C-alpha cells in the first residue's frame, strides 16, 4: 500500500518519510511505515505549528507593548526568544513560513539597533555583539535546510540509532550543512558508523543505491580536508 505524505512535511512526518522503503533504516525498523504512523506524526506536526503560532503572536504583542526606555536584560531576553522561535519555525511543515521568518529577522535587527542606540555598552561589548550578529546569520543560513532544525529540535525524533541513516538519506547540500554541526571527532565517528552500516547492508545482500556511496563521500569531505 502506498503511503500518502504531505507536500510540506514537518519534523515527525519527515522522519517517517525518510524511513519509507529505505534499506538504510532496516536495522532500526522491523516493519514498514504505515499510514496510521504517518497520520499520528502529522498530528504532532500540527501541534508544533499551533504552538509556534501562539508563541509568535505573544512575541509580537510583547514587542508592541515595550516602553521607549527598557532594561537591557529585557531586550536581550527578547532577542533570545526571537532566535529560538526562528529555529522552531525553520523546522515546521504545512506551509511556507517565509513571512514569519522575515518578521523574526527584522525584529532581531531592531533589537540589536536598540542595544547600539542605548549607549549603555562599551566598544568591547559592541564588538562582541557584531560577532554574535555574524554567527547568528550563519546559523540562520543553515536553518534554510529543514534537516538542521529537525536535528536541533529539543525533542527531535532523530536519535543516536537513526542519525547515520538519516544523514545518508539527505541531499548533498543539506548533508554538508548538517556535518558542520559536529566537531571533528564526532564527524569521524559518524563517518565510521556510516561506512560500517553500508558494509553490513551489502553483506546481508541488501541493495545500497550508488547515491548513498556518494553521500558517504560528502560526509567524509570535512575530515579529508584536515588530513
mmCIF file of C-alpha atoms in Angstrom, residues 1 9 87 97 181 207 218:
data_model
loop_
_atom_site.group_PDB
_atom_site.id
_atom_site.type_symbol
_atom_site.label_atom_id
_atom_site.label_comp_id
_atom_site.label_asym_id
_atom_site.label_seq_id
_atom_site.Cartn_x
_atom_site.Cartn_y
_atom_site.Cartn_z
ATOM 1 C CA UNK A 1 0.000 0.000 0.000
ATOM 2 C CA UNK A 9 6.131 17.505 5.971
ATOM 3 C CA UNK A 87 14.773 27.887 14.873
ATOM 4 C CA UNK A 97 6.810 30.301 6.688
ATOM 5 C CA UNK A 181 27.016 20.923 13.395
ATOM 6 C CA UNK A 207 20.783 -3.123 -2.320
ATOM 7 C CA UNK A 218 30.204 14.074 1.164
#
